[in-house]
């Protein structure tokens, strides 16, 4: 029997990377050797210190709860480490009720929408932007009002472009800097402006800071919680995935406004059972050692960034070196203008290289493609050579 899918699933396009995986599988079936530089999934191994912590914790005979529900026996070390990290990194003091651990930001974004939105509600998301914001809204029975991030504004969200009626009705406004996919960074004044908007319109400002630690050339990324009074309206999503090469471990945090954090925790109580205690201890170890663990990871991305920007610019692109994230966001060649999907498909078919088409991040991502720096230097170089040869 074929069962009908829920209306909420019918409202969603295929998940971006699931669709790319299908494309790649079909290409492989036709004998194409695929070279991936699409998803942001670090190739560099999780640092030894974290892996050793896992080896110790997973086999610790002194911890009889190590195999049991993580939510029932949470490791206090993890939220403590989040608080310590925020204090050291941004000078932000967090109270216990302002902190939730998460199983990574992707889950938490959807869970958060379920916790604060009602059917028919509106939330605001930037486009191009991480598709999961909209997915959360749709799962909650709500709608997304899309706001364009324009190259001429440095891909900063223009608060004045949000219609008054949308501002009045909206429950959440998502922002994300350093930005995926555009790689843009935002100054402190931008975050102040966001908090002001949230306060004026009674909207939760949800800052997705998944890339806050992947920064280069001395750039230091702010936290929205550094804005005085931000905790009145803002929450911040942090993930250990990219900072510590821990994508598969699923660990992160949401901190800030206590009522919003509490709504997320209640959703989590209902839909997950927490994560393995060993992972919680490892996340704590990672955060407590961020100052030594993160720079070597970023040194690798910085080298690859320079290589990628150098190769593309030598071929006629005019890209600035991004100061943050693990991506390169570049215009598609002129003949593909208006069809980044066709560019990505032709590239895959003729060279085997899989990039992420900008359209996958929404209508205003059109005209661009994204390269991820999370692939070995030799793979990235080969892929770049092929891109350049094809264009
Ligand atoms: C990406 O490539 O955009 C990310 O790896 C996706 C994610 O964080 O879920």
mmCIF file of C-alpha atoms and ligand atoms in Angstrom:
data_model
loop_
_atom_site.group_PDB
_atom_site.id
_atom_site.type_symbol
_atom_site.label_atom_id
_atom_site.label_comp_id
_atom_site.label_asym_id
_atom_site.label_seq_id
_atom_site.Cartn_x
_atom_site.Cartn_y
_atom_site.Cartn_z
ATOM 1 C CA UNK A 1 0.000 0.000 0.000
ATOM 2 C CA UNK A 2 1.085 3.530 -0.656
ATOM 3 C CA UNK A 3 0.225 5.839 2.202
ATOM 4 C CA UNK A 4 -0.300 9.501 1.592
ATOM 5 C CA UNK A 5 2.316 11.798 3.026
ATOM 6 C CA UNK A 6 1.332 14.482 5.484
ATOM 7 C CA UNK A 7 0.425 17.891 4.131
ATOM 8 C CA UNK A 8 3.411 19.334 5.927
ATOM 9 C CA UNK A 9 5.749 17.102 3.935
ATOM 10 C CA UNK A 10 3.907 17.948 0.740
ATOM 11 C CA UNK A 11 4.567 21.633 1.406
ATOM 12 C CA UNK A 12 8.321 21.138 1.489
ATOM 13 C CA UNK A 13 10.726 20.836 -1.425
ATOM 14 C CA UNK A 14 13.082 17.824 -1.240
ATOM 15 C CA UNK A 15 15.725 18.522 1.405
ATOM 16 C CA UNK A 16 18.634 20.253 -0.350
ATOM 17 C CA UNK A 17 21.358 17.751 0.481
ATOM 18 C CA UNK A 18 19.055 14.743 0.135
ATOM 19 C CA UNK A 19 18.327 15.929 -3.413
ATOM 20 C CA UNK A 20 22.045 16.365 -4.123
ATOM 21 C CA UNK A 21 22.742 12.864 -2.759
ATOM 22 C CA UNK A 22 20.183 11.479 -5.212
ATOM 23 C CA UNK A 23 21.750 13.379 -8.084
ATOM 24 C CA UNK A 24 25.174 12.034 -7.166
ATOM 25 C CA UNK A 25 23.904 8.469 -6.832
ATOM 26 C CA UNK A 26 22.335 8.692 -10.304
ATOM 27 C CA UNK A 27 25.558 10.123 -11.726
ATOM 28 C CA UNK A 28 27.603 7.320 -10.135
ATOM 29 C CA UNK A 29 25.258 4.769 -11.662
ATOM 30 C CA UNK A 30 26.078 6.240 -15.047
ATOM 31 C CA UNK A 31 29.758 5.677 -14.315
ATOM 32 C CA UNK A 32 30.667 9.228 -13.308
ATOM 33 C CA UNK A 33 33.348 9.487 -10.623
ATOM 34 C CA UNK A 34 31.873 12.121 -8.330
ATOM 35 C CA UNK A 35 34.049 14.661 -6.518
ATOM 36 C CA UNK A 36 32.046 16.248 -3.709
ATOM 37 C CA UNK A 37 32.669 19.758 -2.520
ATOM 38 C CA UNK A 38 29.065 20.463 -1.608
ATOM 39 C CA UNK A 39 28.181 19.851 2.050
ATOM 40 C CA UNK A 40 29.856 21.464 5.051
ATOM 41 C CA UNK A 41 30.909 18.276 6.802
ATOM 42 C CA UNK A 42 34.493 18.486 8.104
ATOM 43 C CA UNK A 43 36.944 15.901 6.728
ATOM 44 C CA UNK A 44 39.442 16.663 9.474
ATOM 45 C CA UNK A 45 39.202 14.200 12.352
ATOM 46 C CA UNK A 46 37.700 15.258 15.657
ATOM 47 C CA UNK A 47 40.662 16.387 17.837
ATOM 48 C CA UNK A 48 42.412 13.630 19.825
ATOM 49 C CA UNK A 49 41.569 15.177 23.171
ATOM 50 C CA UNK A 50 37.853 14.777 22.442
ATOM 51 C CA UNK A 51 38.211 11.278 21.023
ATOM 52 C CA UNK A 52 40.236 10.211 24.077
ATOM 53 C CA UNK A 53 37.538 11.618 26.337
ATOM 54 C CA UNK A 54 35.013 9.477 24.449
ATOM 55 C CA UNK A 55 37.161 6.359 24.796
ATOM 56 C CA UNK A 56 37.439 6.966 28.528
ATOM 57 C CA UNK A 57 33.775 7.827 29.134
ATOM 58 C CA UNK A 58 32.154 5.155 27.004
ATOM 59 C CA UNK A 59 33.980 2.423 28.910
ATOM 60 C CA UNK A 60 34.041 4.021 32.358
ATOM 61 C CA UNK A 61 33.151 1.271 34.869
ATOM 62 C CA UNK A 62 32.739 3.983 37.507
ATOM 63 C CA UNK A 63 29.762 5.433 35.573
ATOM 64 C CA UNK A 64 26.976 2.841 35.646
ATOM 65 C CA UNK A 65 24.685 5.284 33.807
ATOM 66 C CA UNK A 66 26.918 5.657 30.790
ATOM 67 C CA UNK A 67 24.641 3.676 28.475
ATOM 68 C CA UNK A 68 21.333 5.079 29.729
ATOM 69 C CA UNK A 69 19.050 7.971 28.695
ATOM 70 C CA UNK A 70 21.101 11.132 28.507
ATOM 71 C CA UNK A 71 18.122 13.280 29.482
ATOM 72 C CA UNK A 72 17.596 11.418 32.751
ATOM 73 C CA UNK A 73 21.209 11.592 33.823
ATOM 74 C CA UNK A 74 22.608 14.657 32.083
ATOM 75 C CA UNK A 75 26.263 15.474 32.568
ATOM 76 C CA UNK A 76 26.274 18.818 34.383
ATOM 77 C CA UNK A 77 29.676 19.405 32.823
ATOM 78 C CA UNK A 78 28.123 20.186 29.403
ATOM 79 C CA UNK A 79 25.887 23.163 30.337
ATOM 80 C CA UNK A 80 28.618 24.350 32.704
ATOM 81 C CA UNK A 81 31.092 24.284 29.830
ATOM 82 C CA UNK A 82 28.654 26.259 27.654
ATOM 83 C CA UNK A 83 28.403 28.929 30.359
ATOM 84 C CA UNK A 84 32.157 29.040 30.796
ATOM 85 C CA UNK A 85 32.671 29.249 27.012
ATOM 86 C CA UNK A 86 30.246 32.177 26.679
ATOM 87 C CA UNK A 87 31.970 33.948 29.568
ATOM 88 C CA UNK A 88 35.499 33.452 28.237
ATOM 89 C CA UNK A 89 34.661 33.969 24.602
ATOM 90 C CA UNK A 90 32.201 36.860 24.751
ATOM 91 C CA UNK A 91 32.092 38.027 28.368
ATOM 92 C CA UNK A 92 28.456 36.874 28.515
ATOM 93 C CA UNK A 93 27.143 35.489 31.830
ATOM 94 C CA UNK A 94 24.356 32.948 31.501
ATOM 95 C CA UNK A 95 22.050 31.632 34.197
ATOM 96 C CA UNK A 96 21.115 27.936 34.281
ATOM 97 C CA UNK A 97 17.624 28.615 32.951
ATOM 98 C CA UNK A 98 19.106 30.405 29.939
ATOM 99 C CA UNK A 99 20.928 27.319 28.674
ATOM 100 C CA UNK A 100 19.725 24.257 26.794
ATOM 101 C CA UNK A 101 22.011 21.619 25.400
ATOM 102 C CA UNK A 102 20.963 20.290 21.986
ATOM 103 C CA UNK A 103 21.638 17.402 19.666
ATOM 104 C CA UNK A 104 22.970 19.878 17.093
ATOM 105 C CA UNK A 105 21.427 22.968 15.545
ATOM 106 C CA UNK A 106 19.473 21.321 12.725
ATOM 107 C CA UNK A 107 17.231 19.422 15.148
ATOM 108 C CA UNK A 108 17.096 22.321 17.564
ATOM 109 C CA UNK A 109 15.916 24.782 14.904
ATOM 110 C CA UNK A 110 12.908 22.621 14.100
ATOM 111 C CA UNK A 111 12.245 21.847 17.763
ATOM 112 C CA UNK A 112 12.436 25.536 18.573
ATOM 113 C CA UNK A 113 9.795 26.431 15.997
ATOM 114 C CA UNK A 114 7.558 23.713 17.449
ATOM 115 C CA UNK A 115 8.008 25.277 20.861
ATOM 116 C CA UNK A 116 7.089 28.859 20.026
ATOM 117 C CA UNK A 117 4.898 28.837 16.900
ATOM 118 C CA UNK A 118 1.207 28.020 16.524
ATOM 119 C CA UNK A 119 -0.528 26.882 13.333
ATOM 120 C CA UNK A 120 -0.970 29.876 11.061
ATOM 121 C CA UNK A 121 1.873 31.859 12.647
ATOM 122 C CA UNK A 122 4.471 33.697 10.621
ATOM 123 C CA UNK A 123 8.220 33.669 11.107
ATOM 124 C CA UNK A 124 10.823 35.579 9.149
ATOM 125 C CA UNK A 125 13.806 33.929 7.477
ATOM 126 C CA UNK A 126 16.623 35.309 5.345
ATOM 127 C CA UNK A 127 17.042 34.115 1.764
ATOM 128 C CA UNK A 128 19.508 32.825 0.795
ATOM 129 C CA UNK A 129 19.478 30.936 4.070
ATOM 130 C CA UNK A 130 19.663 27.593 5.800
ATOM 131 C CA UNK A 131 16.580 25.669 4.564
ATOM 132 C CA UNK A 132 15.857 24.299 8.036
ATOM 133 C CA UNK A 133 14.373 27.598 9.275
ATOM 134 C CA UNK A 134 11.480 27.202 6.845
ATOM 135 C CA UNK A 135 11.204 23.496 7.607
ATOM 136 C CA UNK A 136 10.671 24.301 11.291
ATOM 137 C CA UNK A 137 7.962 26.832 10.447
ATOM 138 C CA UNK A 138 6.147 24.409 8.156
ATOM 139 C CA UNK A 139 6.337 21.559 10.679
ATOM 140 C CA UNK A 140 4.811 23.932 13.238
ATOM 141 C CA UNK A 141 1.967 24.671 10.817
ATOM 142 C CA UNK A 142 3.224 28.176 10.178
ATOM 143 C CA UNK A 143 4.524 30.236 7.282
ATOM 144 C CA UNK A 144 7.811 31.809 6.328
ATOM 145 C CA UNK A 145 8.112 35.414 5.284
ATOM 146 C CA UNK A 146 11.320 35.543 3.260
ATOM 147 C CA UNK A 147 13.607 38.561 3.375
ATOM 148 C CA UNK A 148 16.276 38.892 0.694
ATOM 149 C CA UNK A 149 19.951 39.128 1.615
ATOM 150 C CA UNK A 150 21.383 41.279 -1.143
ATOM 151 C CA UNK A 151 24.995 41.394 -2.309
ATOM 152 C CA UNK A 152 24.811 45.201 -2.433
ATOM 153 C CA UNK A 153 24.049 45.226 1.339
ATOM 154 C CA UNK A 154 26.914 42.845 2.080
ATOM 155 C CA UNK A 155 24.246 40.151 2.525
ATOM 156 C CA UNK A 156 23.088 41.811 5.747
ATOM 157 C CA UNK A 157 19.389 41.504 6.450
ATOM 158 C CA UNK A 158 17.607 44.803 5.896
ATOM 159 C CA UNK A 159 15.202 45.252 8.815
ATOM 160 C CA UNK A 160 13.427 48.062 6.951
ATOM 161 C CA UNK A 161 12.515 45.595 4.194
ATOM 162 C CA UNK A 162 10.228 43.721 6.604
ATOM 163 C CA UNK A 163 6.637 44.935 6.064
ATOM 164 C CA UNK A 164 5.030 46.406 9.205
ATOM 165 C CA UNK A 165 2.252 43.821 9.143
ATOM 166 C CA UNK A 166 4.750 40.951 9.022
ATOM 167 C CA UNK A 167 6.742 42.487 11.883
ATOM 168 C CA UNK A 168 3.532 42.772 13.887
ATOM 169 C CA UNK A 169 2.566 39.138 13.348
ATOM 170 C CA UNK A 170 5.950 37.391 13.359
ATOM 171 C CA UNK A 171 7.010 35.052 16.144
ATOM 172 C CA UNK A 172 10.644 34.534 15.151
ATOM 173 C CA UNK A 173 13.194 36.405 13.070
ATOM 174 C CA UNK A 174 16.162 34.233 12.058
ATOM 175 C CA UNK A 175 19.558 35.719 11.455
ATOM 176 C CA UNK A 176 22.900 33.960 11.005
ATOM 177 C CA UNK A 177 26.338 35.591 10.969
ATOM 178 C CA UNK A 178 28.890 34.444 9.988
ATOM 179 C CA UNK A 179 26.417 33.556 7.311
ATOM 180 C CA UNK A 180 25.698 30.312 5.576
ATOM 181 C CA UNK A 181 25.719 30.273 2.584
ATOM 182 C CA UNK A 182 26.965 33.779 1.727
ATOM 183 C CA UNK A 183 29.944 33.843 4.170
ATOM 184 C CA UNK A 184 28.997 37.424 5.164
ATOM 185 C CA UNK A 185 29.885 38.724 8.604
ATOM 186 C CA UNK A 186 27.928 41.270 10.630
ATOM 187 C CA UNK A 187 29.177 44.108 12.837
ATOM 188 C CA UNK A 188 28.036 44.530 16.436
ATOM 189 C CA UNK A 189 25.672 47.355 15.371
ATOM 190 C CA UNK A 190 23.768 44.858 13.239
ATOM 191 C CA UNK A 191 23.101 42.703 16.276
ATOM 192 C CA UNK A 192 22.041 45.791 18.278
ATOM 193 C CA UNK A 193 19.628 46.622 15.489
ATOM 194 C CA UNK A 194 18.253 43.071 15.559
ATOM 195 C CA UNK A 195 17.640 43.263 19.308
ATOM 196 C CA UNK A 196 15.944 46.634 18.881
ATOM 197 C CA UNK A 197 13.698 45.108 16.186
ATOM 198 C CA UNK A 198 12.823 42.177 18.461
ATOM 199 C CA UNK A 199 11.987 44.482 21.331
ATOM 200 C CA UNK A 200 9.921 46.858 19.224
ATOM 201 C CA UNK A 201 7.866 44.132 17.562
ATOM 202 C CA UNK A 202 7.825 41.480 20.288
ATOM 203 C CA UNK A 203 9.634 39.008 18.022
ATOM 204 C CA UNK A 204 12.162 36.385 19.135
ATOM 205 C CA UNK A 205 15.483 37.050 17.452
ATOM 206 C CA UNK A 206 17.001 33.644 16.817
ATOM 207 C CA UNK A 207 20.664 33.921 15.936
ATOM 208 C CA UNK A 208 22.145 30.841 14.294
ATOM 209 C CA UNK A 209 25.835 31.076 15.212
ATOM 210 C CA UNK A 210 26.940 27.709 13.819
ATOM 211 C CA UNK A 211 30.004 29.290 12.216
ATOM 212 C CA UNK A 212 31.036 31.732 14.947
ATOM 213 C CA UNK A 213 34.334 29.937 15.553
ATOM 214 C CA UNK A 214 35.378 29.421 11.928
ATOM 215 C CA UNK A 215 37.031 32.788 11.424
ATOM 216 C CA UNK A 216 40.212 33.961 9.676
ATOM 217 C CA UNK A 217 42.691 36.807 9.383
ATOM 218 C CA UNK A 218 42.196 37.753 13.038
ATOM 219 C CA UNK A 219 38.446 38.324 12.695
ATOM 220 C CA UNK A 220 36.525 37.596 15.903
ATOM 221 C CA UNK A 221 32.824 36.956 15.558
ATOM 222 C CA UNK A 222 30.393 38.556 18.044
ATOM 223 C CA UNK A 223 27.567 36.932 19.975
ATOM 224 C CA UNK A 224 24.167 38.604 19.859
ATOM 225 C CA UNK A 225 24.098 38.203 23.638
ATOM 226 C CA UNK A 226 26.815 40.829 23.920
ATOM 227 C CA UNK A 227 24.163 43.419 23.098
ATOM 228 C CA UNK A 228 22.967 44.852 26.431
ATOM 229 C CA UNK A 229 19.535 43.425 27.266
ATOM 230 C CA UNK A 230 19.646 40.952 24.355
ATOM 231 C CA UNK A 231 18.368 38.157 26.582
ATOM 232 C CA UNK A 232 15.001 39.954 26.672
ATOM 233 C CA UNK A 233 14.375 38.943 23.059
ATOM 234 C CA UNK A 234 17.215 36.832 21.681
ATOM 235 C CA UNK A 235 18.369 33.249 21.648
ATOM 236 C CA UNK A 236 21.553 31.975 20.083
ATOM 237 C CA UNK A 237 22.087 28.580 18.470
ATOM 238 C CA UNK A 238 25.635 27.271 18.773
ATOM 239 C CA UNK A 239 26.904 24.027 17.340
ATOM 240 C CA UNK A 240 30.067 22.064 18.001
ATOM 241 C CA UNK A 241 29.885 20.582 14.497
ATOM 242 C CA UNK A 242 32.072 22.940 12.558
ATOM 243 C CA UNK A 243 34.110 24.474 15.363
ATOM 244 C CA UNK A 244 35.427 21.116 16.571
ATOM 245 C CA UNK A 245 34.885 18.837 13.542
ATOM 246 C CA UNK A 246 32.094 17.032 15.367
ATOM 247 C CA UNK A 247 29.220 16.975 12.870
ATOM 248 C CA UNK A 248 28.362 13.326 13.482
ATOM 249 C CA UNK A 249 28.404 13.667 17.261
ATOM 250 C CA UNK A 250 25.335 15.950 17.302
ATOM 251 C CA UNK A 251 26.043 18.448 20.045
ATOM 252 C CA UNK A 252 25.193 22.103 20.451
ATOM 253 C CA UNK A 253 23.400 24.636 22.582
ATOM 254 C CA UNK A 254 20.657 27.223 22.581
ATOM 255 C CA UNK A 255 21.109 30.045 25.065
ATOM 256 C CA UNK A 256 19.482 33.376 25.845
ATOM 257 C CA UNK A 257 15.893 34.289 26.598
ATOM 258 C CA UNK A 258 14.814 31.969 29.415
ATOM 259 C CA UNK A 259 11.174 31.555 28.327
ATOM 260 C CA UNK A 260 12.164 30.654 24.772
ATOM 261 C CA UNK A 261 14.870 28.276 26.018
ATOM 262 C CA UNK A 262 12.323 26.688 28.323
ATOM 263 C CA UNK A 263 9.908 26.131 25.399
ATOM 264 C CA UNK A 264 12.688 24.346 23.521
ATOM 265 C CA UNK A 265 13.476 22.191 26.556
ATOM 266 C CA UNK A 266 9.829 21.163 26.808
ATOM 267 C CA UNK A 267 9.778 20.122 23.154
ATOM 268 C CA UNK A 268 12.942 18.126 23.752
ATOM 269 C CA UNK A 269 11.377 16.435 26.794
ATOM 270 C CA UNK A 270 8.622 15.286 24.468
ATOM 271 C CA UNK A 271 10.559 14.244 21.391
ATOM 272 C CA UNK A 272 14.080 13.146 22.321
ATOM 273 C CA UNK A 273 15.788 11.382 25.178
ATOM 274 C CA UNK A 274 18.906 13.480 25.170
ATOM 275 C CA UNK A 275 22.266 12.333 23.943
ATOM 276 C CA UNK A 276 24.629 9.675 25.232
ATOM 277 C CA UNK A 277 26.338 10.877 28.414
ATOM 278 C CA UNK A 278 29.749 10.226 26.866
ATOM 279 C CA UNK A 279 28.948 12.735 24.113
ATOM 280 C CA UNK A 280 27.928 15.281 26.719
ATOM 281 C CA UNK A 281 31.257 14.862 28.524
ATOM 282 C CA UNK A 282 33.082 15.149 25.208
ATOM 283 C CA UNK A 283 31.208 18.322 24.280
ATOM 284 C CA UNK A 284 32.254 19.783 27.625
ATOM 285 C CA UNK A 285 35.866 18.792 27.016
ATOM 286 C CA UNK A 286 35.750 20.408 23.575
ATOM 287 C CA UNK A 287 34.338 23.701 24.831
ATOM 288 C CA UNK A 288 36.705 23.805 27.808
ATOM 289 C CA UNK A 289 39.643 23.486 25.420
ATOM 290 C CA UNK A 290 38.331 25.649 22.579
ATOM 291 C CA UNK A 291 41.285 28.028 22.717
ATOM 292 C CA UNK A 292 43.704 25.269 21.742
ATOM 293 C CA UNK A 293 41.465 23.011 19.639
ATOM 294 C CA UNK A 294 39.898 25.494 17.227
ATOM 295 C CA UNK A 295 42.913 27.376 15.748
ATOM 296 C CA UNK A 296 44.538 24.338 14.068
ATOM 297 C CA UNK A 297 41.206 23.479 12.442
ATOM 298 C CA UNK A 298 40.812 27.017 11.159
ATOM 299 C CA UNK A 299 44.386 27.047 9.834
ATOM 300 C CA UNK A 300 43.386 24.237 7.481
ATOM 301 C CA UNK A 301 40.259 26.069 6.264
ATOM 302 C CA UNK A 302 42.201 29.281 5.819
ATOM 303 C CA UNK A 303 44.749 27.518 3.605
ATOM 304 C CA UNK A 304 41.964 25.963 1.538
ATOM 305 C CA UNK A 305 40.100 29.269 1.366
ATOM 306 C CA UNK A 306 43.191 30.937 -0.067
ATOM 307 C CA UNK A 307 43.635 28.139 -2.570
ATOM 308 C CA UNK A 308 39.987 28.241 -3.684
ATOM 309 C CA UNK A 309 39.740 32.009 -3.973
ATOM 310 C CA UNK A 310 43.126 32.103 -5.719
ATOM 311 C CA UNK A 311 42.098 29.488 -8.286
ATOM 312 C CA UNK A 312 38.743 31.095 -9.043
ATOM 313 C CA UNK A 313 40.134 34.613 -9.235
ATOM 314 C CA UNK A 314 42.899 33.464 -11.572
ATOM 315 C CA UNK A 315 40.096 32.193 -13.821
ATOM 316 C CA UNK A 316 38.259 35.530 -13.867
ATOM 317 C CA UNK A 317 36.122 35.568 -10.720
ATOM 318 C CA UNK A 318 36.562 38.583 -8.451
ATOM 319 C CA UNK A 319 36.028 37.166 -4.998
ATOM 320 C CA UNK A 320 37.117 38.649 -1.704
ATOM 321 C CA UNK A 321 38.516 36.145 0.784
ATOM 322 C CA UNK A 322 35.740 35.361 3.277
ATOM 323 C CA UNK A 323 36.633 36.191 6.850
ATOM 324 C CA UNK A 324 34.540 33.364 8.252
ATOM 325 C CA UNK A 325 32.599 30.143 7.609
ATOM 326 C CA UNK A 326 33.847 27.081 5.772
ATOM 327 C CA UNK A 327 32.453 28.082 2.396
ATOM 328 C CA UNK A 328 33.082 30.038 -0.773
ATOM 329 C CA UNK A 329 30.018 31.744 -2.260
ATOM 330 C CA UNK A 330 30.606 32.611 -5.890
ATOM 331 C CA UNK A 331 28.556 33.813 -8.859
ATOM 332 C CA UNK A 332 27.812 31.165 -11.467
ATOM 333 C CA UNK A 333 29.461 31.737 -14.863
ATOM 334 C CA UNK A 334 27.671 34.305 -17.007
ATOM 335 C CA UNK A 335 26.087 31.764 -19.336
ATOM 336 C CA UNK A 336 24.363 30.099 -16.362
ATOM 337 C CA UNK A 337 23.065 33.351 -14.927
ATOM 338 C CA UNK A 338 19.598 32.685 -13.570
ATOM 339 C CA UNK A 339 20.055 28.929 -13.411
ATOM 340 C CA UNK A 340 22.466 27.768 -10.726
ATOM 341 C CA UNK A 341 20.754 24.361 -10.834
ATOM 342 C CA UNK A 342 21.722 23.912 -14.485
ATOM 343 C CA UNK A 343 25.277 24.969 -13.664
ATOM 344 C CA UNK A 344 25.536 22.421 -10.832
ATOM 345 C CA UNK A 345 24.015 19.688 -13.012
ATOM 346 C CA UNK A 346 26.232 20.391 -16.024
ATOM 347 C CA UNK A 347 29.268 20.573 -13.773
ATOM 348 C CA UNK A 348 28.403 17.202 -12.259
ATOM 349 C CA UNK A 349 27.676 15.608 -15.629
ATOM 350 C CA UNK A 350 30.738 16.909 -17.432
ATOM 351 C CA UNK A 351 33.346 16.963 -14.653
ATOM 352 C CA UNK A 352 31.960 14.883 -11.797
ATOM 353 C CA UNK A 353 32.204 17.848 -9.400
ATOM 354 C CA UNK A 354 29.265 18.418 -7.067
ATOM 355 C CA UNK A 355 28.833 21.958 -5.740
ATOM 356 C CA UNK A 356 25.761 23.331 -3.993
ATOM 357 C CA UNK A 357 23.548 25.441 -6.296
ATOM 358 C CA UNK A 358 22.607 28.783 -4.748
ATOM 359 C CA UNK A 359 18.952 28.202 -5.583
ATOM 360 C CA UNK A 360 18.959 25.492 -2.930
ATOM 361 C CA UNK A 361 19.042 28.283 -0.342
ATOM 362 C CA UNK A 362 15.962 29.941 -1.773
ATOM 363 C CA UNK A 363 15.002 32.243 -4.613
ATOM 364 C CA UNK A 364 17.567 34.961 -3.884
ATOM 365 C CA UNK A 365 20.363 32.423 -3.755
ATOM 366 C CA UNK A 366 19.921 32.130 -7.509
ATOM 367 C CA UNK A 367 22.946 33.217 -9.538
ATOM 368 C CA UNK A 368 25.450 31.739 -7.055
ATOM 369 C CA UNK A 369 27.000 28.434 -6.100
ATOM 370 C CA UNK A 370 28.656 27.326 -2.884
ATOM 371 C CA UNK A 371 31.873 25.413 -2.398
ATOM 372 C CA UNK A 372 32.617 23.766 0.935
ATOM 373 C CA UNK A 373 36.189 23.774 2.228
ATOM 374 C CA UNK A 374 35.629 20.567 4.178
ATOM 375 C CA UNK A 375 37.360 18.325 1.681
ATOM 376 C CA UNK A 376 41.050 17.329 1.517
ATOM 377 C CA UNK A 377 43.336 19.831 -0.225
ATOM 378 C CA UNK A 378 44.001 17.486 -3.144
ATOM 379 C CA UNK A 379 40.276 16.859 -3.686
ATOM 380 C CA UNK A 380 39.491 20.547 -3.513
ATOM 381 C CA UNK A 381 42.313 21.367 -5.929
ATOM 382 C CA UNK A 382 41.171 18.743 -8.417
ATOM 383 C CA UNK A 383 37.596 20.016 -8.174
ATOM 384 C CA UNK A 384 38.691 23.617 -8.675
ATOM 385 C CA UNK A 385 40.797 22.673 -11.697
ATOM 386 C CA UNK A 386 37.760 20.992 -13.204
ATOM 387 C CA UNK A 387 35.459 23.928 -12.472
ATOM 388 C CA UNK A 388 37.905 26.324 -14.062
ATOM 389 C CA UNK A 389 38.400 24.065 -17.094
ATOM 390 C CA UNK A 390 34.654 23.822 -17.643
ATOM 391 C CA UNK A 391 33.853 27.552 -17.345
HETATM 392 C C1 LIG B 1 25.786 22.796 5.067
HETATM 393 O O1 LIG B 1 26.525 22.269 4.239
HETATM 394 O O2 LIG B 1 25.126 23.817 4.813
HETATM 395 C C2 LIG B 1 25.696 22.202 6.425
HETATM 396 O O3 LIG B 1 26.607 21.176 6.616
HETATM 397 C C3 LIG B 1 24.330 21.694 6.624
HETATM 398 C C4 LIG B 1 24.018 21.569 8.070
HETATM 399 O O4 LIG B 1 24.692 22.164 8.914
HETATM 400 O O5 LIG B 1 23.033 20.902 8.350
#
